[in-house]
mmCIF file of C-alpha atoms and ligand atoms in Angstrom:
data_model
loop_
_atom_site.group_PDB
_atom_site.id
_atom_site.type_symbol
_atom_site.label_atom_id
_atom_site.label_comp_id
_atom_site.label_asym_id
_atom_site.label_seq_id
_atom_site.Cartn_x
_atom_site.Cartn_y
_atom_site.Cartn_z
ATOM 1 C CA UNK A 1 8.168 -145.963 -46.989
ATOM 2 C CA UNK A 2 5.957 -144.069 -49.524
ATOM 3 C CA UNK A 3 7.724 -143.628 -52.945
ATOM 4 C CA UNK A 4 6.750 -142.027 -56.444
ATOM 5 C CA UNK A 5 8.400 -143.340 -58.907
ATOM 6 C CA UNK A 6 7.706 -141.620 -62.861
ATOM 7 C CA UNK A 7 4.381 -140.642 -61.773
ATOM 8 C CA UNK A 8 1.726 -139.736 -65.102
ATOM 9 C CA UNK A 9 -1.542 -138.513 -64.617
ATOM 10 C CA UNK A 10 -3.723 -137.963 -67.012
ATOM 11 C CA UNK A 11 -7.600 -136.074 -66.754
ATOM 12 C CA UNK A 12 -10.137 -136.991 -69.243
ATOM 13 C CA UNK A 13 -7.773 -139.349 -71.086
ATOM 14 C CA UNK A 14 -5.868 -136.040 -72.912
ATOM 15 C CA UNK A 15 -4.901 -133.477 -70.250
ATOM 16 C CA UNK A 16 -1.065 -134.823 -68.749
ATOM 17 C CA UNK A 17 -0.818 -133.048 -65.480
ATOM 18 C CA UNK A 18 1.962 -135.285 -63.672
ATOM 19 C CA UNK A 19 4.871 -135.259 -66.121
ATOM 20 C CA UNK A 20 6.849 -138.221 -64.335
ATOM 21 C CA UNK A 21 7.139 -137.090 -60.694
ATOM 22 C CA UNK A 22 9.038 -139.198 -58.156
ATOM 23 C CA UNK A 23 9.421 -138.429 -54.496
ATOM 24 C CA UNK A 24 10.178 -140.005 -51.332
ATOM 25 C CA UNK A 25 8.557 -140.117 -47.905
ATOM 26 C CA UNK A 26 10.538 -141.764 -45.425
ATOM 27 C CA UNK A 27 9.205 -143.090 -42.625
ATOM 28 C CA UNK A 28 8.800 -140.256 -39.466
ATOM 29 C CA UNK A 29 9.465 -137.234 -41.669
ATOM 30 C CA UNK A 30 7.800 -134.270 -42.597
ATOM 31 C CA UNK A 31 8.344 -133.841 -46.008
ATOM 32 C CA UNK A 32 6.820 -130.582 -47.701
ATOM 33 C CA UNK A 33 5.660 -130.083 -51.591
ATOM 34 C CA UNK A 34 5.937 -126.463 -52.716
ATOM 35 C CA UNK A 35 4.783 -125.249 -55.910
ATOM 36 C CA UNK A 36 2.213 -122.318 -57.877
ATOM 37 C CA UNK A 37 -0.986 -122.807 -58.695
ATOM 38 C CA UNK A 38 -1.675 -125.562 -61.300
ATOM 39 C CA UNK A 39 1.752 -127.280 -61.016
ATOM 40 C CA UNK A 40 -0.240 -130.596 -59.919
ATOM 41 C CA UNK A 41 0.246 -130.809 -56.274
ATOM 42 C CA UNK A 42 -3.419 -131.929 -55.377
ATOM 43 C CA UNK A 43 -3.487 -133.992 -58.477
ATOM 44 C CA UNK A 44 -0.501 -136.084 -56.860
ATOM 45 C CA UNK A 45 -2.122 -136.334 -53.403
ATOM 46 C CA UNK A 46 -5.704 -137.647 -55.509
ATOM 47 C CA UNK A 47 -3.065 -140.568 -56.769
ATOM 48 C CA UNK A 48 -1.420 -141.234 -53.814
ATOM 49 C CA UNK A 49 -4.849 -141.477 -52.220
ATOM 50 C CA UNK A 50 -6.874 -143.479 -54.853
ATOM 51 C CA UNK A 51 -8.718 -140.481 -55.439
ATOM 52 C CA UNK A 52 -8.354 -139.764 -59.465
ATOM 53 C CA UNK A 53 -11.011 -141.945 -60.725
ATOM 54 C CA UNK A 54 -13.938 -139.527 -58.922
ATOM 55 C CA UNK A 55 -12.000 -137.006 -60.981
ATOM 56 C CA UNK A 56 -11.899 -138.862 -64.276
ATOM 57 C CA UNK A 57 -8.393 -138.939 -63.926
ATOM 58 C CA UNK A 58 -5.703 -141.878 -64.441
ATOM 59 C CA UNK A 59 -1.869 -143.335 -63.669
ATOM 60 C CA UNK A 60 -1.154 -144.026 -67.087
ATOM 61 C CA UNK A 61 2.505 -144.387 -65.811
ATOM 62 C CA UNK A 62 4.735 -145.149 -62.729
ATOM 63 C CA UNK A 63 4.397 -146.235 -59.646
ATOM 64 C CA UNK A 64 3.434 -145.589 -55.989
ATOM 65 C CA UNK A 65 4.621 -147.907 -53.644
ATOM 66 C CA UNK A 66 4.027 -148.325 -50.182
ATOM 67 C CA UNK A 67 6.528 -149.932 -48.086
ATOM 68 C CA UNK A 68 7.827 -151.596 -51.216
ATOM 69 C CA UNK A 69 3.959 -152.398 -52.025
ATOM 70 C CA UNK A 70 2.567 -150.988 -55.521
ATOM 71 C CA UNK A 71 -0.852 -149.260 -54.341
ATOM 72 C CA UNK A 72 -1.542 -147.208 -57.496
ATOM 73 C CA UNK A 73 -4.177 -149.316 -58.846
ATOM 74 C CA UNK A 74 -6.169 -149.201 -55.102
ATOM 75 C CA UNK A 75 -8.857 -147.480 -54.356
ATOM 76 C CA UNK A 76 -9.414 -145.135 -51.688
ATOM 77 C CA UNK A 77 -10.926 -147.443 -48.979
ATOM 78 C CA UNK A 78 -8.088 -149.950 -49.002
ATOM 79 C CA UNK A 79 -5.608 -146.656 -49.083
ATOM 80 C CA UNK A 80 -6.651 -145.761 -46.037
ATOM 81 C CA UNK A 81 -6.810 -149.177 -44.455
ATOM 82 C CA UNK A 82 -3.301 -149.522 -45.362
ATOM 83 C CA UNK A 83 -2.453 -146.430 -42.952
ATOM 84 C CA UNK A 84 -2.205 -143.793 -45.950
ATOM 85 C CA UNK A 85 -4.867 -140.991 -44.588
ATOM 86 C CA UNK A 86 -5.643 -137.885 -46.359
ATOM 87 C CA UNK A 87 -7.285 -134.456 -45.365
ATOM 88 C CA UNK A 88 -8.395 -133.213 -48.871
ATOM 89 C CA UNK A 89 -8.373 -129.444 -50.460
ATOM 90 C CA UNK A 90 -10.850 -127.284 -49.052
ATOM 91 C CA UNK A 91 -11.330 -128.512 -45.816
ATOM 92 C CA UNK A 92 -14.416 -131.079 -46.440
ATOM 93 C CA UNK A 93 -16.832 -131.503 -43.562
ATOM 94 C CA UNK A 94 -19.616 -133.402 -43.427
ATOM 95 C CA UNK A 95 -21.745 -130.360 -42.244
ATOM 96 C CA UNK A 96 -24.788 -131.615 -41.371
ATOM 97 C CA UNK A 97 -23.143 -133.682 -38.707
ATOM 98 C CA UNK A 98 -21.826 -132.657 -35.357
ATOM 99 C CA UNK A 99 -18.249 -132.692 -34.562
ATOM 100 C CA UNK A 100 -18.406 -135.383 -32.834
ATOM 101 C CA UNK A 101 -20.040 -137.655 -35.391
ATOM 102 C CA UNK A 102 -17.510 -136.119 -38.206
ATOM 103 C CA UNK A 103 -14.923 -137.438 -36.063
ATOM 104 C CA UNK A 104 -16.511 -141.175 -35.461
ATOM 105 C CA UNK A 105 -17.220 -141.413 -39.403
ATOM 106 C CA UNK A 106 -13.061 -140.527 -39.540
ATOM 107 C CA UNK A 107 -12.804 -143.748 -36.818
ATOM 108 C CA UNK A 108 -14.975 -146.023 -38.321
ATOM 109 C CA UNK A 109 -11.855 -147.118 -40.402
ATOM 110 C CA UNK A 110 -9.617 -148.082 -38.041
ATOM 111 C CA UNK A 111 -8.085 -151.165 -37.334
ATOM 112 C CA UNK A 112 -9.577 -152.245 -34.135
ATOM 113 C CA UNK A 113 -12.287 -149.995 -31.998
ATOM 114 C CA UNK A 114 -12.542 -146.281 -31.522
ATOM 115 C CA UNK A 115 -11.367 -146.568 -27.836
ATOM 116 C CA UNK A 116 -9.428 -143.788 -26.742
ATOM 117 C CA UNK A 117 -9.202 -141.842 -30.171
ATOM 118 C CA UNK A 118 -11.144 -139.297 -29.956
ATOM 119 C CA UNK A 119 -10.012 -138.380 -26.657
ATOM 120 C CA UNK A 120 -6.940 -138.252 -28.227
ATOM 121 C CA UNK A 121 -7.927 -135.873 -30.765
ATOM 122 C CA UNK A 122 -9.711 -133.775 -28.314
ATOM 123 C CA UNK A 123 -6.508 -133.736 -26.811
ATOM 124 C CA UNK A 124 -5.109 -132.427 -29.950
ATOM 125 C CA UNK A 125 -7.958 -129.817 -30.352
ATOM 126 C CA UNK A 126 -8.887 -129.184 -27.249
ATOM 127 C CA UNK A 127 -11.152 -126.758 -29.664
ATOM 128 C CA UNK A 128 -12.902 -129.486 -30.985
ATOM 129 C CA UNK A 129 -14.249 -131.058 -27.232
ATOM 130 C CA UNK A 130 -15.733 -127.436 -26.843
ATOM 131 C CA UNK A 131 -17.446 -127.453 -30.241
ATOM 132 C CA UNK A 132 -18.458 -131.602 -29.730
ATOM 133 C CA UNK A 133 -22.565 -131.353 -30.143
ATOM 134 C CA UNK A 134 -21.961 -128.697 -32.698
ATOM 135 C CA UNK A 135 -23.119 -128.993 -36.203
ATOM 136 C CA UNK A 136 -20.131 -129.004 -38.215
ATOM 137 C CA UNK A 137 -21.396 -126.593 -40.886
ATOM 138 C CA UNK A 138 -20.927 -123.867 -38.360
ATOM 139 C CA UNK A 139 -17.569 -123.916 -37.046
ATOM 140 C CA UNK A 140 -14.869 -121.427 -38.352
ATOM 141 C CA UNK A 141 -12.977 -121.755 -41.146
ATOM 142 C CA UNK A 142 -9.708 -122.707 -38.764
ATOM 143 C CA UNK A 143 -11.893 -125.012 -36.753
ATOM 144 C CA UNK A 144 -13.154 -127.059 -39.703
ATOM 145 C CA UNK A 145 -9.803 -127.474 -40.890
ATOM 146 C CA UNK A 146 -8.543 -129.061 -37.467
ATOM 147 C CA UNK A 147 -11.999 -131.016 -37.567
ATOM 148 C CA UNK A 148 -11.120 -132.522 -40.794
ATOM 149 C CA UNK A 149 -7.671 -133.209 -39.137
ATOM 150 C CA UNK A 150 -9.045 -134.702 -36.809
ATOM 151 C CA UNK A 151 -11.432 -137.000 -39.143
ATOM 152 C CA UNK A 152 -8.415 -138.256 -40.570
ATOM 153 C CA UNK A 153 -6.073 -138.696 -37.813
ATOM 154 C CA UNK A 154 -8.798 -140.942 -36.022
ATOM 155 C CA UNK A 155 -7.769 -143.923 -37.959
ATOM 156 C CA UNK A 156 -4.467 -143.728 -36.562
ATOM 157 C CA UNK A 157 -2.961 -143.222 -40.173
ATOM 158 C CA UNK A 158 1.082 -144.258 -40.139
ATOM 159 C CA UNK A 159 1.215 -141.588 -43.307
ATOM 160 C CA UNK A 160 -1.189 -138.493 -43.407
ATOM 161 C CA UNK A 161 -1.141 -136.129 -46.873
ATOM 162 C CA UNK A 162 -2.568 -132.542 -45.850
ATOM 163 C CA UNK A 163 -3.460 -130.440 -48.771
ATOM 164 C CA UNK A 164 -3.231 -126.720 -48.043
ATOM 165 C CA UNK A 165 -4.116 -126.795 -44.357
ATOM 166 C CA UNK A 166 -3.462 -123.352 -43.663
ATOM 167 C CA UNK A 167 -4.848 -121.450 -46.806
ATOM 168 C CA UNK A 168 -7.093 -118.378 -46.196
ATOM 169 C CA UNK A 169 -6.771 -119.038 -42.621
ATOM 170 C CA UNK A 170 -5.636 -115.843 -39.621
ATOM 171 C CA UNK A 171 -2.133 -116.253 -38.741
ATOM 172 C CA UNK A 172 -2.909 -117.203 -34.968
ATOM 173 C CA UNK A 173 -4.479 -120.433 -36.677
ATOM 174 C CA UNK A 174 -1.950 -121.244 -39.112
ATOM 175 C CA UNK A 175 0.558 -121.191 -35.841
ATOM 176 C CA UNK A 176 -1.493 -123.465 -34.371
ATOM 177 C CA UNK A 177 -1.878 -125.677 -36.716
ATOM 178 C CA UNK A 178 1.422 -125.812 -37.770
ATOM 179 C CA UNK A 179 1.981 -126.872 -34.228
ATOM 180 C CA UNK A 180 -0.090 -129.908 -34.227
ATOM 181 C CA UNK A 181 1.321 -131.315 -37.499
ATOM 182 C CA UNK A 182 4.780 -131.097 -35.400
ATOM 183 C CA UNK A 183 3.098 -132.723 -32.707
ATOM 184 C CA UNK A 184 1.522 -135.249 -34.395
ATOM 185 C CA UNK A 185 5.091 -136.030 -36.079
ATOM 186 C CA UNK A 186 7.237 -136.008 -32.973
ATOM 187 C CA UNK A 187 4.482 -137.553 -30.345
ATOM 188 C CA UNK A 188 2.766 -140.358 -32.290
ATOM 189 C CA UNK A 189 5.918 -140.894 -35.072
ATOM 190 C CA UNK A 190 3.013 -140.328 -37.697
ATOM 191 C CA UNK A 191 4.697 -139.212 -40.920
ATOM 192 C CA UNK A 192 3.431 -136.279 -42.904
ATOM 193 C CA UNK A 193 3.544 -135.071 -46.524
ATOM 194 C CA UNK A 194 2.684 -131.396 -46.165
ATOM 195 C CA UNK A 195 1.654 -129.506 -49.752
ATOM 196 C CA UNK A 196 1.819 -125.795 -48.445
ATOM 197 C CA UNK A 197 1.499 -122.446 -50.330
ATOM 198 C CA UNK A 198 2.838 -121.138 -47.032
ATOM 199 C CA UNK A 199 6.508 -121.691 -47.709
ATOM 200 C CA UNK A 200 8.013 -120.635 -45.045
ATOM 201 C CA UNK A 201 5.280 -122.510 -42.615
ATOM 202 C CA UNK A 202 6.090 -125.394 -44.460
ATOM 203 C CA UNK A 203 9.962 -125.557 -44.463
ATOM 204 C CA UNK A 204 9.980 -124.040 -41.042
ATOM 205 C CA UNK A 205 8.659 -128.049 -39.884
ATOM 206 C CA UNK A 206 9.702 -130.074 -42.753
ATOM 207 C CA UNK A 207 12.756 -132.286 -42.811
ATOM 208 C CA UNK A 208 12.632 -132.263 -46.757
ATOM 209 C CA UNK A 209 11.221 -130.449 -49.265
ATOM 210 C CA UNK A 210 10.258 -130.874 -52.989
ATOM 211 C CA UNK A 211 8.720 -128.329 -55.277
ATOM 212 C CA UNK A 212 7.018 -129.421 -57.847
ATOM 213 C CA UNK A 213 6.200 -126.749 -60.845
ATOM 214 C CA UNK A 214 4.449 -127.972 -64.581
ATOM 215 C CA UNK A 215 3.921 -131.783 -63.374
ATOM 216 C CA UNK A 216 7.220 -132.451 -62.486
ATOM 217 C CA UNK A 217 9.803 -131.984 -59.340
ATOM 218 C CA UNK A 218 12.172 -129.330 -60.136
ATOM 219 C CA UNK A 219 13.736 -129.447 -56.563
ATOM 220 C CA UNK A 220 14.310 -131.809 -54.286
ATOM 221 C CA UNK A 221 16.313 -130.581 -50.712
ATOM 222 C CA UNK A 222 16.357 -130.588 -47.450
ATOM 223 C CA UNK A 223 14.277 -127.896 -46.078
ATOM 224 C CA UNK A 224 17.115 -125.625 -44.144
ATOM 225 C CA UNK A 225 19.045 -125.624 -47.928
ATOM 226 C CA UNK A 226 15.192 -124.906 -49.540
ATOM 227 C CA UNK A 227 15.065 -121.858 -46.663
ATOM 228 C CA UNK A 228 17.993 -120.245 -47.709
ATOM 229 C CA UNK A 229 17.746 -120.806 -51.482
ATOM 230 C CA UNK A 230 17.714 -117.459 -53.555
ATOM 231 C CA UNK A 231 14.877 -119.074 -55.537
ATOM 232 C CA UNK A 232 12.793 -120.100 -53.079
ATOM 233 C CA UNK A 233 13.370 -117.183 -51.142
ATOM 234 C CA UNK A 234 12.537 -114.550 -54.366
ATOM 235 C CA UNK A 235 9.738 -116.950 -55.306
ATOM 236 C CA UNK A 236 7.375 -118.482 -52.117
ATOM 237 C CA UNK A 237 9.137 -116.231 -49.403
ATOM 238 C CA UNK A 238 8.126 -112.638 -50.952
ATOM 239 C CA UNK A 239 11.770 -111.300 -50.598
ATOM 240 C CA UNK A 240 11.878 -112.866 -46.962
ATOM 241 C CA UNK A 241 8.519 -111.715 -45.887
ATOM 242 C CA UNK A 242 5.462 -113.960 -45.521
ATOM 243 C CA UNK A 243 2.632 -113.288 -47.967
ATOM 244 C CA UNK A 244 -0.624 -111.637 -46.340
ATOM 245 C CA UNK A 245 -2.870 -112.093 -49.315
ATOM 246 C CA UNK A 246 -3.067 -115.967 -50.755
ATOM 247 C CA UNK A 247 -4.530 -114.482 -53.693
ATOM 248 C CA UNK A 248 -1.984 -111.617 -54.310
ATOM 249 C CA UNK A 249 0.825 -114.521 -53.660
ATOM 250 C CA UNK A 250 -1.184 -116.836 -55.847
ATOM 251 C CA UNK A 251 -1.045 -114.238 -58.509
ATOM 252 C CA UNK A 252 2.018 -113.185 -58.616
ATOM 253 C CA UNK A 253 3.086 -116.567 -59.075
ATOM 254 C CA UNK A 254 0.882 -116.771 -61.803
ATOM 255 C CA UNK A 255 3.056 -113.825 -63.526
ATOM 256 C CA UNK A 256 6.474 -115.134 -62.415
ATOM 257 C CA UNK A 257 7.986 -118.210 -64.213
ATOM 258 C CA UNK A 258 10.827 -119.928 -62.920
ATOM 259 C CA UNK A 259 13.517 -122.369 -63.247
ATOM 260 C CA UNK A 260 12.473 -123.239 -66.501
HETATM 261 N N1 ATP B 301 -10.611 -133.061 -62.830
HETATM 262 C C1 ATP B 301 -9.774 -132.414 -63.648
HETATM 263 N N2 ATP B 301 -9.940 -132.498 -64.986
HETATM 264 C C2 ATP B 301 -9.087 -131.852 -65.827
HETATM 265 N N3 ATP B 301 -8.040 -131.119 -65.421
HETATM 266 C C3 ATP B 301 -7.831 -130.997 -64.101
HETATM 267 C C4 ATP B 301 -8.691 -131.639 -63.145
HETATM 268 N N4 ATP B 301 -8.240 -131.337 -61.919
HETATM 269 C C5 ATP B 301 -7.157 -130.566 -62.086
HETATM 270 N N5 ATP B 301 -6.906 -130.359 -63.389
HETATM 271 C C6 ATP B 301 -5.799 -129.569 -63.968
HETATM 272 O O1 ATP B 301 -4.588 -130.146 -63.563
HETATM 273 C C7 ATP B 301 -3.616 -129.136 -63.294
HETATM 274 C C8 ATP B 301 -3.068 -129.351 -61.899
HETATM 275 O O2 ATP B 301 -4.110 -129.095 -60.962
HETATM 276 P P1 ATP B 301 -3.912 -129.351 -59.418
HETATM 277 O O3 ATP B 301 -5.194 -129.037 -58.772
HETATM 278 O O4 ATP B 301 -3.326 -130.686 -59.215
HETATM 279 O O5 ATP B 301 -2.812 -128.257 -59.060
HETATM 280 P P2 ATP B 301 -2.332 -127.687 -57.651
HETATM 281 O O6 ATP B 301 -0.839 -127.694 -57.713
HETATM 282 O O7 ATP B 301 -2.973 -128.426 -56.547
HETATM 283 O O8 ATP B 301 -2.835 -126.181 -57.683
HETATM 284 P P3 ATP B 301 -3.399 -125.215 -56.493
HETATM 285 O O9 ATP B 301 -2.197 -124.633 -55.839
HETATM 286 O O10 ATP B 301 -4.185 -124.191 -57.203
HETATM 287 O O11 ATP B 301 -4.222 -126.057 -55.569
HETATM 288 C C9 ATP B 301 -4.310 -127.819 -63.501
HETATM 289 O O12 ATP B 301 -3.978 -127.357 -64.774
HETATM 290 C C10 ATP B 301 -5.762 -128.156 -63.422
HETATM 291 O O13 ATP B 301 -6.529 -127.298 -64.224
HETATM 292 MG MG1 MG B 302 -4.224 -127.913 -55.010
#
């Protein structure tokens, strides 16, 4: 249903990021995008979103289409009103506003009223119905990150791109969130393209994975073959352990170069 086809991207009209990346999303999957620092990964999810202009960046090739539809040349609003909702890098919040208000500016999208939605995604994050009349600004780090979940999954999105939802966040949270992307998946058949530095998070829930290093896709698996890769395992796993430190893993991919 959502497909890349020879994706380039280009910043500032020199800097090719996106070397011709294609990918494919099918419908009721989770499909997870691995790769180091730099290799594009939020770059791709600003183009699949219609969110590279605000970045001064460009499609100068390729396609995106979804459900056969070429959206590459839309912009963000009529993304999302197409059922293609994002939850962007670092977690933004408006944080001024109370949790509750974040999550009827995330509804005021949707096809049809707000009805039972937030409910819904109080039901989700039951959290979130604690923290309602809170100011946003002031929630945790793990909290915000469900709260701009729950912004986007308001809309009722059929397709949902997470950037990095568990980065920098305490294990018990990354568990939990990791749970609701499964639930989200299995109960309301939304689809989900996951970009993780968490590996093994990632793969542990996807269906298929793709990593993506230097603009382009280098692999392209089903997860369980990603999981028990030599590769993958030396490379995002830490010799079969889970990385502590974001920023030691983050570095010593930084050092390491692979596949190429
Ligand atoms: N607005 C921009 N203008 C110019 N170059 C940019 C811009 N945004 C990103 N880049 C460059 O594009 C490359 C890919 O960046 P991108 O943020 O897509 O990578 P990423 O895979 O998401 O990395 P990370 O894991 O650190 O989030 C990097 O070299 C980055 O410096
Ligand atoms: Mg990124």
């Amino acid at each position: 249903m959502l497909s890349v086809k020879n994706l380039e991207v280009v910043y500032n009209d020199v800097v090719l990021v996106l070397r011709g990346v294609s990918l494919n999303v099918a419908r009721g999957q989770i499909v997870a995008l691995l790769g180091a620092n730099g290799a594009g990964k939020t770059t791709l999810l600003r183009a699949l979103s219609g969110l590279l202009d605000i970045h001064d960046g460009e499609v100068t090739k390729g396609q995106v289409l979804l459900d056969e539809k070429p959206i590459e040349r839309w912009n963000a609003p009529r993304i999302v009103a197409a059922g293609l909702g994002q939850v962007l890098e670092g977690r933004r919040v408006f944080g001024e506003f109370t949790v509750e208000e974040n999550l009827r500016v995330g509804g005021h999208t949707r096809r049809g009223g707000l009805g039972e939605s937030i409910e819904e995604i109080y039901e989700l994050f039951p959290v979130l119905k604690e923290r309602r009349k809170r100011t946003a600004g002031y929630l945790s780090g793990g909290e915000q990150q469900m709260l701009a979940m729950g912004r986007a999954l308001v809309a009722q999105p059929d397709i949902v791109l997470l950037d990095e939802p568990s980065l920098g966040l305490a294990p018990r949270i990354v568990a939990q969130i990791k749970d609701i992307i499964v639930q989200i998946n299995e109960q309301r058949g939304t689809t989900v393209l996951l970009v993780e530095q968490n590996a093994m998070m990632a793969l542990s829930i996807a269906h298929h994975g793709y990593v993506m290093e230097h603009g382009k896709i280098v692999m392209d698996q089903p997860a369980e073959a990603l999981l028990q890769d030599s590769d993958i395992r030396d490379f995002y796993l830490g010799r079969g352990e889970l990385a502590t430190s974001y920023r030691d893993l983050k570095h010593y991919k930084r050092r390491k170069r692979w596949l190429s």
